Amino acid sequence: MSLQPFSRALRFLPAILGIWLIFSMMGLLYADPANLPLSLALLGFTAALALTGLFRYSNWVAALLSLIVYFLVQAGLKGITIDIVLPLTVMAFALIITAWLGGWTASETQRVYRQIVNDQKLIEELRLYDPATGVMRYRYVYQTLRSEVLRSQRYDKHLCVLLLKIGNQEGLQEELGASELEHVKRQLLELLPGSLRAMDIPFSGEKVGAILPETNLEGAQKVVARLLENVQRKLRVPLHIGIAHFPPDGVTEEELMRAAEAALNVAETTGRPFVQYAQLHEATQIRPAD
C-alpha cells in the first residue's frame, strides 16, 4: 500500500533522520572523540525511544535523560570547566534535533496506522453491508447470528429472527411488470432499516430478514407491527413474516433460521401477515385467506 495518500512527510522523515544521525556522529567525534561510544549510545537511545513513542513526550524525556547522563560523565571526567562546553553544546543540539525528528516520525507513523485501520474497517463494512441500503449481505448472516446466539446464551438474553417476503409476487409481476417488482423489492430493503431499532441487524440477498438481539416475542411483535404498517403505507404490497425465538425455537443459528423459514412458509400459505414458529401448529390449522 502506498503511503502517498496518507503522509508525504513519512516518505522523507526516516531518510532525514538517518542523515541527521550521521552528521551528529561526525560532530560528536570532533567535539569529544574520547567519549564517542557513550555519545553514540545516548544518541541511539534517544532515537529509539522517540521512534517507538512508548508514551507521550517520550522523545523529549529520552533527550533530557541522555543529556543529564552525558553532563554527569563530562563533569566527572573533566570537572565543571570550559572544556565541557563544546561537547555539551554539540550533544544537546544533536539530542534535541534527534528527539524532534524521531517524535515527528513516530507521530506520522501512528497517524498512517490509524488511517489504515480505519480504511480496513470501511472495506470490511462495505464487504459486509450493501452500501446502497446499509443492509447486511445474506452470506454473513449465519456468522453474525452465531455470535448473537453465543452472546444470548452467555448473558441469558432473548433473541428473535425475522424472515420476510413480499406476497403474491406472480400477481404483482403481472400487474406491475418485472422491473417494477424489482423496484418494489429494492424499496423494501431501503425501508427495512428504518422500520427496525438501532440495535437490530437487517439482511438481504438469498433471504431477507432481520436479527433482533435482546428481543423476546413481545418485542418482536412490536417490530413486526411497525414494519407491516410502514410497508402497507409506503409500498402497498402484501408482506409475510416468519418469526423464530431463541431459545424456545432453536439454540443454534441453523435451527433458528429453519424455524423462521418454516414460519414464513406457513404465513405465505395461510395468507397471514406473520406467524411465530411457536404457533406453527395453530397456524397450519388456519385456512388460507380468500
PDB file of C-alpha atoms in Angstrom:
ATOM      1  CA  MET A   1       0.000   0.000   0.000  1.00  0.00           C
ATOM      2  CA  SER A   2       1.448   3.392  -0.987  1.00  0.00           C
ATOM      3  CA  LEU A   3       1.958   5.950   1.753  1.00  0.00           C
ATOM      4  CA  GLN A   4       1.379   8.863  -0.589  1.00  0.00           C
ATOM      5  CA  PRO A   5      -2.358   9.188   0.124  1.00  0.00           C
ATOM      6  CA  PHE A   6      -1.686   9.204   3.846  1.00  0.00           C
ATOM      7  CA  SER A   7       1.531  11.103   4.583  1.00  0.00           C
ATOM      8  CA  ARG A   8       4.058  12.663   2.248  1.00  0.00           C
ATOM      9  CA  ALA A   9       6.241  13.584   5.232  1.00  0.00           C
ATOM     10  CA  LEU A  10       6.645   9.939   6.213  1.00  0.00           C
ATOM     11  CA  ARG A  11       8.262   9.203   2.860  1.00  0.00           C
ATOM     12  CA  PHE A  12      11.179  11.506   3.704  1.00  0.00           C
ATOM     13  CA  LEU A  13      11.419  11.677   7.507  1.00  0.00           C
ATOM     14  CA  PRO A  14      13.306   8.370   8.035  1.00  0.00           C
ATOM     15  CA  ALA A  15      15.925   9.423   5.475  1.00  0.00           C
ATOM     16  CA  ILE A  16      16.251  12.872   7.033  1.00  0.00           C
ATOM     17  CA  LEU A  17      16.619  11.325  10.490  1.00  0.00           C
ATOM     18  CA  GLY A  18      19.263   8.914   9.232  1.00  0.00           C
ATOM     19  CA  ILE A  19      21.276  11.706   7.593  1.00  0.00           C
ATOM     20  CA  TRP A  20      20.996  13.798  10.747  1.00  0.00           C
ATOM     21  CA  LEU A  21      22.292  10.950  12.898  1.00  0.00           C
ATOM     22  CA  ILE A  22      25.320  10.590  10.626  1.00  0.00           C
ATOM     23  CA  PHE A  23      26.099  14.329  10.899  1.00  0.00           C
ATOM     24  CA  SER A  24      25.557  14.146  14.666  1.00  0.00           C
ATOM     25  CA  MET A  25      28.058  11.305  14.962  1.00  0.00           C
ATOM     26  CA  MET A  26      30.616  13.306  12.981  1.00  0.00           C
ATOM     27  CA  GLY A  27      30.055  16.324  15.209  1.00  0.00           C
ATOM     28  CA  LEU A  28      30.410  14.277  18.394  1.00  0.00           C
ATOM     29  CA  LEU A  29      33.538  12.635  17.026  1.00  0.00           C
ATOM     30  CA  TYR A  30      35.042  16.095  16.509  1.00  0.00           C
ATOM     31  CA  ALA A  31      33.864  17.538  19.840  1.00  0.00           C
ATOM     32  CA  ASP A  32      34.636  14.601  22.135  1.00  0.00           C
ATOM     33  CA  PRO A  33      36.343  11.625  20.471  1.00  0.00           C
ATOM     34  CA  ALA A  34      37.266  10.050  23.819  1.00  0.00           C
ATOM     35  CA  ASN A  35      33.633   9.539  24.824  1.00  0.00           C
ATOM     36  CA  LEU A  36      32.286   8.678  21.370  1.00  0.00           C
ATOM     37  CA  PRO A  37      30.886   5.230  22.395  1.00  0.00           C
ATOM     38  CA  LEU A  38      28.880   6.856  25.202  1.00  0.00           C
ATOM     39  CA  SER A  39      27.707   9.632  22.885  1.00  0.00           C
ATOM     40  CA  LEU A  40      26.543   7.175  20.256  1.00  0.00           C
ATOM     41  CA  ALA A  41      24.776   5.028  22.860  1.00  0.00           C
ATOM     42  CA  LEU A  42      22.869   8.029  24.255  1.00  0.00           C
ATOM     43  CA  LEU A  43      22.028   9.287  20.773  1.00  0.00           C
ATOM     44  CA  GLY A  44      20.782   5.832  19.779  1.00  0.00           C
ATOM     45  CA  PHE A  45      18.737   5.576  22.982  1.00  0.00           C
ATOM     46  CA  THR A  46      17.060   8.912  22.251  1.00  0.00           C
ATOM     47  CA  ALA A  47      16.323   7.981  18.639  1.00  0.00           C
ATOM     48  CA  ALA A  48      14.915   4.579  19.599  1.00  0.00           C
ATOM     49  CA  LEU A  49      12.641   5.891  22.333  1.00  0.00           C
ATOM     50  CA  ALA A  50      11.473   8.740  20.115  1.00  0.00           C
ATOM     51  CA  LEU A  51      10.630   6.389  17.251  1.00  0.00           C
ATOM     52  CA  THR A  52       8.761   3.875  19.397  1.00  0.00           C
ATOM     53  CA  GLY A  53       6.643   6.581  21.030  1.00  0.00           C
ATOM     54  CA  LEU A  54       6.066   4.470  24.139  1.00  0.00           C
ATOM     55  CA  PHE A  55       4.364   7.348  25.918  1.00  0.00           C
ATOM     56  CA  ARG A  56       3.605  10.995  25.368  1.00  0.00           C
ATOM     57  CA  TYR A  57       6.728  13.169  25.124  1.00  0.00           C
ATOM     58  CA  SER A  58       8.919  10.055  25.310  1.00  0.00           C
ATOM     59  CA  ASN A  59      11.257  11.662  22.776  1.00  0.00           C
ATOM     60  CA  TRP A  60      11.880  14.705  24.971  1.00  0.00           C
ATOM     61  CA  VAL A  61      12.205  12.615  28.116  1.00  0.00           C
ATOM     62  CA  ALA A  62      14.827  10.451  26.385  1.00  0.00           C
ATOM     63  CA  ALA A  63      16.723  13.538  25.187  1.00  0.00           C
ATOM     64  CA  LEU A  64      16.714  15.104  28.658  1.00  0.00           C
ATOM     65  CA  LEU A  65      17.861  11.908  30.377  1.00  0.00           C
ATOM     66  CA  SER A  66      20.621  11.418  27.807  1.00  0.00           C
ATOM     67  CA  LEU A  67      21.817  14.981  28.223  1.00  0.00           C
ATOM     68  CA  ILE A  68      21.869  14.648  32.026  1.00  0.00           C
ATOM     69  CA  VAL A  69      23.891  11.420  31.822  1.00  0.00           C
ATOM     70  CA  TYR A  70      26.289  12.983  29.346  1.00  0.00           C
ATOM     71  CA  PHE A  71      26.734  16.046  31.547  1.00  0.00           C
ATOM     72  CA  LEU A  72      27.416  13.943  34.640  1.00  0.00           C
ATOM     73  CA  VAL A  73      30.027  11.895  32.784  1.00  0.00           C
ATOM     74  CA  GLN A  74      31.720  15.008  31.419  1.00  0.00           C
ATOM     75  CA  ALA A  75      31.677  16.720  34.806  1.00  0.00           C
ATOM     76  CA  GLY A  76      33.063  13.613  36.449  1.00  0.00           C
ATOM     77  CA  LEU A  77      35.899  13.303  33.992  1.00  0.00           C
ATOM     78  CA  LYS A  78      36.810  16.971  33.420  1.00  0.00           C
ATOM     79  CA  GLY A  79      35.017  18.829  36.172  1.00  0.00           C
ATOM     80  CA  ILE A  80      32.703  21.758  35.516  1.00  0.00           C
ATOM     81  CA  THR A  81      35.075  23.675  33.300  1.00  0.00           C
ATOM     82  CA  ILE A  82      35.059  25.387  29.951  1.00  0.00           C
ATOM     83  CA  ASP A  83      36.346  22.163  28.390  1.00  0.00           C
ATOM     84  CA  ILE A  84      32.910  20.563  28.608  1.00  0.00           C
ATOM     85  CA  VAL A  85      31.030  23.426  26.940  1.00  0.00           C
ATOM     86  CA  LEU A  86      31.685  22.374  23.340  1.00  0.00           C
ATOM     87  CA  PRO A  87      30.873  18.669  23.831  1.00  0.00           C
ATOM     88  CA  LEU A  88      27.735  19.545  25.798  1.00  0.00           C
ATOM     89  CA  THR A  89      26.602  22.044  23.160  1.00  0.00           C
ATOM     90  CA  VAL A  90      27.110  19.590  20.310  1.00  0.00           C
ATOM     91  CA  MET A  91      25.433  16.792  22.266  1.00  0.00           C
ATOM     92  CA  ALA A  92      22.485  18.954  23.266  1.00  0.00           C
ATOM     93  CA  PHE A  93      21.936  20.087  19.678  1.00  0.00           C
ATOM     94  CA  ALA A  94      22.200  16.516  18.390  1.00  0.00           C
ATOM     95  CA  LEU A  95      19.765  15.198  21.007  1.00  0.00           C
ATOM     96  CA  ILE A  96      17.192  17.952  20.518  1.00  0.00           C
ATOM     97  CA  ILE A  97      17.023  17.586  16.736  1.00  0.00           C
ATOM     98  CA  THR A  98      17.035  13.779  17.021  1.00  0.00           C
ATOM     99  CA  ALA A  99      14.163  13.866  19.531  1.00  0.00           C
ATOM    100  CA  TRP A 100      12.201  16.244  17.313  1.00  0.00           C
ATOM    101  CA  LEU A 101      12.686  14.247  14.108  1.00  0.00           C
ATOM    102  CA  GLY A 102      12.081  10.920  15.882  1.00  0.00           C
ATOM    103  CA  GLY A 103       8.913  12.188  17.548  1.00  0.00           C
ATOM    104  CA  TRP A 104       7.644  13.603  14.261  1.00  0.00           C
ATOM    105  CA  THR A 105       8.316  10.309  12.506  1.00  0.00           C
ATOM    106  CA  ALA A 106       6.563   8.341  15.255  1.00  0.00           C
ATOM    107  CA  SER A 107       3.576  10.696  15.136  1.00  0.00           C
ATOM    108  CA  GLU A 108       3.247  10.370  11.359  1.00  0.00           C
ATOM    109  CA  THR A 109       3.621   6.590  11.592  1.00  0.00           C
ATOM    110  CA  GLN A 110       0.838   6.356  14.167  1.00  0.00           C
ATOM    111  CA  ARG A 111      -1.387   8.599  12.084  1.00  0.00           C
ATOM    112  CA  VAL A 112      -0.836   6.460   8.998  1.00  0.00           C
ATOM    113  CA  TYR A 113      -1.530   3.308  11.030  1.00  0.00           C
ATOM    114  CA  ARG A 114      -4.817   4.754  12.301  1.00  0.00           C
ATOM    115  CA  GLN A 115      -5.761   5.703   8.751  1.00  0.00           C
ATOM    116  CA  ILE A 116      -5.017   2.200   7.506  1.00  0.00           C
ATOM    117  CA  VAL A 117      -7.063   0.668  10.337  1.00  0.00           C
ATOM    118  CA  ASN A 118      -9.982   2.985   9.544  1.00  0.00           C
ATOM    119  CA  ASP A 119      -9.763   2.125   5.851  1.00  0.00           C
ATOM    120  CA  GLN A 120      -9.712  -1.582   6.656  1.00  0.00           C
ATOM    121  CA  LYS A 121     -12.810  -1.145   8.798  1.00  0.00           C
ATOM    122  CA  LEU A 122     -14.512   0.705   5.963  1.00  0.00           C
ATOM    123  CA  ILE A 123     -13.584  -2.038   3.492  1.00  0.00           C
ATOM    124  CA  GLU A 124     -14.906  -4.660   5.912  1.00  0.00           C
ATOM    125  CA  GLU A 125     -18.173  -2.748   6.311  1.00  0.00           C
ATOM    126  CA  LEU A 126     -18.533  -2.448   2.531  1.00  0.00           C
ATOM    127  CA  ARG A 127     -17.922  -6.182   2.276  1.00  0.00           C
ATOM    128  CA  LEU A 128     -20.496  -6.978   4.959  1.00  0.00           C
ATOM    129  CA  TYR A 129     -23.106  -4.388   4.063  1.00  0.00           C
ATOM    130  CA  ASP A 130     -24.764  -3.228   0.876  1.00  0.00           C
ATOM    131  CA  PRO A 131     -23.609   0.422   0.610  1.00  0.00           C
ATOM    132  CA  ALA A 132     -26.830   1.442  -1.151  1.00  0.00           C
ATOM    133  CA  THR A 133     -29.182   0.203   1.589  1.00  0.00           C
ATOM    134  CA  GLY A 134     -26.954  -0.347   4.623  1.00  0.00           C
ATOM    135  CA  VAL A 135     -28.344  -3.892   4.902  1.00  0.00           C
ATOM    136  CA  MET A 136     -26.066  -6.825   5.727  1.00  0.00           C
ATOM    137  CA  ARG A 137     -25.424  -9.264   2.898  1.00  0.00           C
ATOM    138  CA  TYR A 138     -27.058 -12.638   3.479  1.00  0.00           C
ATOM    139  CA  ARG A 139     -23.852 -14.677   3.211  1.00  0.00           C
ATOM    140  CA  TYR A 140     -22.656 -13.169   6.501  1.00  0.00           C
ATOM    141  CA  VAL A 141     -25.895 -13.772   8.389  1.00  0.00           C
ATOM    142  CA  TYR A 142     -25.003 -17.152   9.882  1.00  0.00           C
ATOM    143  CA  GLN A 143     -21.707 -15.845  11.219  1.00  0.00           C
ATOM    144  CA  THR A 144     -23.420 -12.840  12.802  1.00  0.00           C
ATOM    145  CA  LEU A 145     -26.313 -14.906  14.123  1.00  0.00           C
ATOM    146  CA  ARG A 146     -23.871 -17.390  15.662  1.00  0.00           C
ATOM    147  CA  SER A 147     -22.220 -14.539  17.572  1.00  0.00           C
ATOM    148  CA  GLU A 148     -25.593 -13.249  18.761  1.00  0.00           C
ATOM    149  CA  VAL A 149     -26.671 -16.728  19.861  1.00  0.00           C
ATOM    150  CA  LEU A 150     -23.483 -17.180  21.891  1.00  0.00           C
ATOM    151  CA  ARG A 151     -23.925 -13.759  23.458  1.00  0.00           C
ATOM    152  CA  SER A 152     -27.558 -14.504  24.282  1.00  0.00           C
ATOM    153  CA  GLN A 153     -26.556 -17.803  25.884  1.00  0.00           C
ATOM    154  CA  ARG A 154     -23.828 -16.181  27.937  1.00  0.00           C
ATOM    155  CA  TYR A 155     -25.968 -13.348  29.272  1.00  0.00           C
ATOM    156  CA  ASP A 156     -29.281 -15.245  29.339  1.00  0.00           C
ATOM    157  CA  LYS A 157     -30.927 -12.930  26.804  1.00  0.00           C
ATOM    158  CA  HIS A 158     -33.722 -13.450  24.309  1.00  0.00           C
ATOM    159  CA  LEU A 159     -33.155 -13.276  20.564  1.00  0.00           C
ATOM    160  CA  CYS A 160     -35.510 -13.295  17.588  1.00  0.00           C
ATOM    161  CA  VAL A 161     -35.013 -13.831  13.872  1.00  0.00           C
ATOM    162  CA  LEU A 162     -37.350 -12.496  11.188  1.00  0.00           C
ATOM    163  CA  LEU A 163     -37.631 -13.708   7.619  1.00  0.00           C
ATOM    164  CA  LEU A 164     -39.899 -11.776   5.291  1.00  0.00           C
ATOM    165  CA  LYS A 165     -41.166 -11.984   1.757  1.00  0.00           C
ATOM    166  CA  ILE A 166     -43.466  -9.962  -0.464  1.00  0.00           C
ATOM    167  CA  GLY A 167     -46.663 -11.883  -1.048  1.00  0.00           C
ATOM    168  CA  ASN A 168     -48.419 -12.695  -4.329  1.00  0.00           C
ATOM    169  CA  GLN A 169     -45.304 -11.902  -6.370  1.00  0.00           C
ATOM    170  CA  GLU A 170     -46.666 -13.593  -9.510  1.00  0.00           C
ATOM    171  CA  GLY A 171     -49.753 -11.391  -9.415  1.00  0.00           C
ATOM    172  CA  LEU A 172     -47.691  -8.295  -8.719  1.00  0.00           C
ATOM    173  CA  GLN A 173     -45.364  -9.114 -11.611  1.00  0.00           C
ATOM    174  CA  GLU A 174     -48.319  -9.411 -13.978  1.00  0.00           C
ATOM    175  CA  GLU A 175     -49.801  -6.182 -12.653  1.00  0.00           C
ATOM    176  CA  LEU A 176     -46.644  -4.077 -12.311  1.00  0.00           C
ATOM    177  CA  GLY A 177     -44.124  -5.769 -14.557  1.00  0.00           C
ATOM    178  CA  ALA A 178     -40.853  -7.468 -13.643  1.00  0.00           C
ATOM    179  CA  SER A 179     -38.778  -4.277 -13.456  1.00  0.00           C
ATOM    180  CA  GLU A 180     -41.299  -2.510 -11.239  1.00  0.00           C
ATOM    181  CA  LEU A 181     -41.486  -5.533  -8.938  1.00  0.00           C
ATOM    182  CA  GLU A 182     -37.696  -5.440  -8.554  1.00  0.00           C
ATOM    183  CA  HIS A 183     -38.007  -1.750  -7.739  1.00  0.00           C
ATOM    184  CA  VAL A 184     -40.539  -2.578  -5.032  1.00  0.00           C
ATOM    185  CA  LYS A 185     -38.167  -5.164  -3.567  1.00  0.00           C
ATOM    186  CA  ARG A 186     -35.412  -2.554  -3.534  1.00  0.00           C
ATOM    187  CA  GLN A 187     -37.717  -0.108  -1.798  1.00  0.00           C
ATOM    188  CA  LEU A 188     -38.477  -2.748   0.798  1.00  0.00           C
ATOM    189  CA  LEU A 189     -34.765  -3.140   1.523  1.00  0.00           C
ATOM    190  CA  GLU A 190     -34.422   0.625   1.862  1.00  0.00           C
ATOM    191  CA  LEU A 191     -37.455   0.728   4.142  1.00  0.00           C
ATOM    192  CA  LEU A 192     -36.329  -2.181   6.325  1.00  0.00           C
ATOM    193  CA  PRO A 193     -33.585  -0.485   8.413  1.00  0.00           C
ATOM    194  CA  GLY A 194     -35.823   2.485   9.217  1.00  0.00           C
ATOM    195  CA  SER A 195     -38.536   0.162  10.492  1.00  0.00           C
ATOM    196  CA  LEU A 196     -36.173  -1.570  12.913  1.00  0.00           C
ATOM    197  CA  ARG A 197     -34.389  -0.412  16.044  1.00  0.00           C
ATOM    198  CA  ALA A 198     -30.784   0.764  16.017  1.00  0.00           C
ATOM    199  CA  MET A 199     -29.651  -2.491  17.646  1.00  0.00           C
ATOM    200  CA  ASP A 200     -31.364  -4.732  15.062  1.00  0.00           C
ATOM    201  CA  ILE A 201     -29.459  -6.235  12.112  1.00  0.00           C
ATOM    202  CA  PRO A 202     -31.320  -6.321   8.771  1.00  0.00           C
ATOM    203  CA  PHE A 203     -30.018  -8.573   5.991  1.00  0.00           C
ATOM    204  CA  SER A 204     -30.814  -9.287   2.364  1.00  0.00           C
ATOM    205  CA  GLY A 205     -29.779 -11.492  -0.520  1.00  0.00           C
ATOM    206  CA  GLU A 206     -30.906 -15.077  -0.879  1.00  0.00           C
ATOM    207  CA  LYS A 207     -33.252 -14.354   2.022  1.00  0.00           C
ATOM    208  CA  VAL A 208     -34.469 -11.096   3.513  1.00  0.00           C
ATOM    209  CA  GLY A 209     -34.997 -10.524   7.200  1.00  0.00           C
ATOM    210  CA  ALA A 210     -33.501  -9.230  10.411  1.00  0.00           C
ATOM    211  CA  ILE A 211     -31.789 -10.377  13.583  1.00  0.00           C
ATOM    212  CA  LEU A 212     -33.306  -8.841  16.717  1.00  0.00           C
ATOM    213  CA  PRO A 213     -30.825  -9.072  19.630  1.00  0.00           C
ATOM    214  CA  GLU A 214     -32.095  -8.982  23.229  1.00  0.00           C
ATOM    215  CA  THR A 215     -35.675  -9.258  21.997  1.00  0.00           C
ATOM    216  CA  ASN A 216     -38.474 -11.525  23.207  1.00  0.00           C
ATOM    217  CA  LEU A 217     -41.623 -12.411  21.261  1.00  0.00           C
ATOM    218  CA  GLU A 218     -43.499  -9.387  22.555  1.00  0.00           C
ATOM    219  CA  GLY A 219     -40.720  -7.077  21.390  1.00  0.00           C
ATOM    220  CA  ALA A 220     -40.519  -8.859  18.032  1.00  0.00           C
ATOM    221  CA  GLN A 221     -44.265  -8.433  17.539  1.00  0.00           C
ATOM    222  CA  LYS A 222     -43.916  -4.676  18.043  1.00  0.00           C
ATOM    223  CA  VAL A 223     -41.117  -4.531  15.463  1.00  0.00           C
ATOM    224  CA  VAL A 224     -43.181  -6.626  13.043  1.00  0.00           C
ATOM    225  CA  ALA A 225     -46.249  -4.440  13.525  1.00  0.00           C
ATOM    226  CA  ARG A 226     -44.229  -1.301  12.744  1.00  0.00           C
ATOM    227  CA  LEU A 227     -42.670  -2.932   9.694  1.00  0.00           C
ATOM    228  CA  LEU A 228     -46.010  -4.102   8.329  1.00  0.00           C
ATOM    229  CA  GLU A 229     -47.516  -0.662   8.892  1.00  0.00           C
ATOM    230  CA  ASN A 230     -44.690   1.071   7.049  1.00  0.00           C
ATOM    231  CA  VAL A 231     -44.806  -1.360   4.140  1.00  0.00           C
ATOM    232  CA  GLN A 232     -48.560  -1.029   3.803  1.00  0.00           C
ATOM    233  CA  ARG A 233     -48.437   2.754   3.988  1.00  0.00           C
ATOM    234  CA  LYS A 234     -45.489   3.314   1.633  1.00  0.00           C
ATOM    235  CA  LEU A 235     -45.429   0.317  -0.708  1.00  0.00           C
ATOM    236  CA  ARG A 236     -48.963  -1.031  -0.518  1.00  0.00           C
ATOM    237  CA  VAL A 237     -47.905  -4.624  -1.137  1.00  0.00           C
ATOM    238  CA  PRO A 238     -48.645  -7.729   0.957  1.00  0.00           C
ATOM    239  CA  LEU A 239     -45.842  -8.842   3.232  1.00  0.00           C
ATOM    240  CA  HIS A 240     -45.392 -12.148   5.066  1.00  0.00           C
ATOM    241  CA  ILE A 241     -43.054 -12.587   8.022  1.00  0.00           C
ATOM    242  CA  GLY A 242     -41.820 -15.653   9.883  1.00  0.00           C
ATOM    243  CA  ILE A 243     -40.598 -15.266  13.470  1.00  0.00           C
ATOM    244  CA  ALA A 244     -38.236 -17.583  15.359  1.00  0.00           C
ATOM    245  CA  HIS A 245     -37.417 -17.079  19.033  1.00  0.00           C
ATOM    246  CA  PHE A 246     -34.276 -18.113  20.915  1.00  0.00           C
ATOM    247  CA  PRO A 247     -34.146 -20.328  22.884  1.00  0.00           C
ATOM    248  CA  PRO A 248     -37.611 -21.978  22.573  1.00  0.00           C
ATOM    249  CA  ASP A 249     -37.488 -22.345  18.784  1.00  0.00           C
ATOM    250  CA  GLY A 250     -33.803 -23.255  18.451  1.00  0.00           C
ATOM    251  CA  VAL A 251     -30.463 -22.977  20.194  1.00  0.00           C
ATOM    252  CA  THR A 252     -28.197 -22.734  17.119  1.00  0.00           C
ATOM    253  CA  GLU A 253     -28.158 -20.376  14.168  1.00  0.00           C
ATOM    254  CA  GLU A 254     -29.219 -23.200  11.807  1.00  0.00           C
ATOM    255  CA  GLU A 255     -32.196 -24.171  13.976  1.00  0.00           C
ATOM    256  CA  LEU A 256     -33.354 -20.562  14.261  1.00  0.00           C
ATOM    257  CA  MET A 257     -33.136 -19.970  10.524  1.00  0.00           C
ATOM    258  CA  ARG A 258     -35.027 -23.195   9.796  1.00  0.00           C
ATOM    259  CA  ALA A 259     -37.697 -22.212  12.314  1.00  0.00           C
ATOM    260  CA  ALA A 260     -38.084 -18.756  10.794  1.00  0.00           C
ATOM    261  CA  GLU A 261     -38.252 -20.276   7.296  1.00  0.00           C
ATOM    262  CA  ALA A 262     -40.949 -22.730   8.385  1.00  0.00           C
ATOM    263  CA  ALA A 263     -42.966 -19.925   9.974  1.00  0.00           C
ATOM    264  CA  LEU A 264     -42.609 -17.809   6.817  1.00  0.00           C
ATOM    265  CA  ASN A 265     -43.809 -20.685   4.631  1.00  0.00           C
ATOM    266  CA  VAL A 266     -46.925 -21.059   6.784  1.00  0.00           C
ATOM    267  CA  ALA A 267     -47.527 -17.293   6.678  1.00  0.00           C
ATOM    268  CA  GLU A 268     -47.419 -17.428   2.860  1.00  0.00           C
ATOM    269  CA  THR A 269     -49.635 -20.490   2.697  1.00  0.00           C
ATOM    270  CA  THR A 270     -52.278 -19.138   5.052  1.00  0.00           C
ATOM    271  CA  GLY A 271     -52.106 -15.539   3.896  1.00  0.00           C
ATOM    272  CA  ARG A 272     -51.273 -14.267   7.363  1.00  0.00           C
ATOM    273  CA  PRO A 273     -49.014 -11.212   7.706  1.00  0.00           C
ATOM    274  CA  PHE A 274     -46.828 -13.003  10.239  1.00  0.00           C
ATOM    275  CA  VAL A 275     -46.510 -16.344  12.004  1.00  0.00           C
ATOM    276  CA  GLN A 276     -44.474 -17.284  15.056  1.00  0.00           C
ATOM    277  CA  TYR A 277     -42.788 -20.678  14.927  1.00  0.00           C
ATOM    278  CA  ALA A 278     -44.143 -21.452  18.413  1.00  0.00           C
ATOM    279  CA  GLN A 279     -47.665 -21.146  16.978  1.00  0.00           C
ATOM    280  CA  LEU A 280     -46.889 -23.143  13.869  1.00  0.00           C
ATOM    281  CA  HIS A 281     -49.319 -25.950  14.657  1.00  0.00           C
ATOM    282  CA  GLU A 282     -52.069 -23.408  15.255  1.00  0.00           C
ATOM    283  CA  ALA A 283     -51.182 -21.559  12.059  1.00  0.00           C
ATOM    284  CA  THR A 284     -51.400 -24.675   9.929  1.00  0.00           C
ATOM    285  CA  GLN A 285     -54.983 -25.136  11.065  1.00  0.00           C
ATOM    286  CA  ILE A 286     -55.949 -21.752   9.655  1.00  0.00           C
ATOM    287  CA  ARG A 287     -57.338 -21.855   6.163  1.00  0.00           C
ATOM    288  CA  PRO A 288     -55.670 -19.638   3.560  1.00  0.00           C
ATOM    289  CA  ALA A 289     -57.116 -16.169   3.222  1.00  0.00           C
ATOM    290  CA  ASP A 290     -59.506 -15.628   0.329  1.00  0.00           C
TER     291      ASP A 290
END
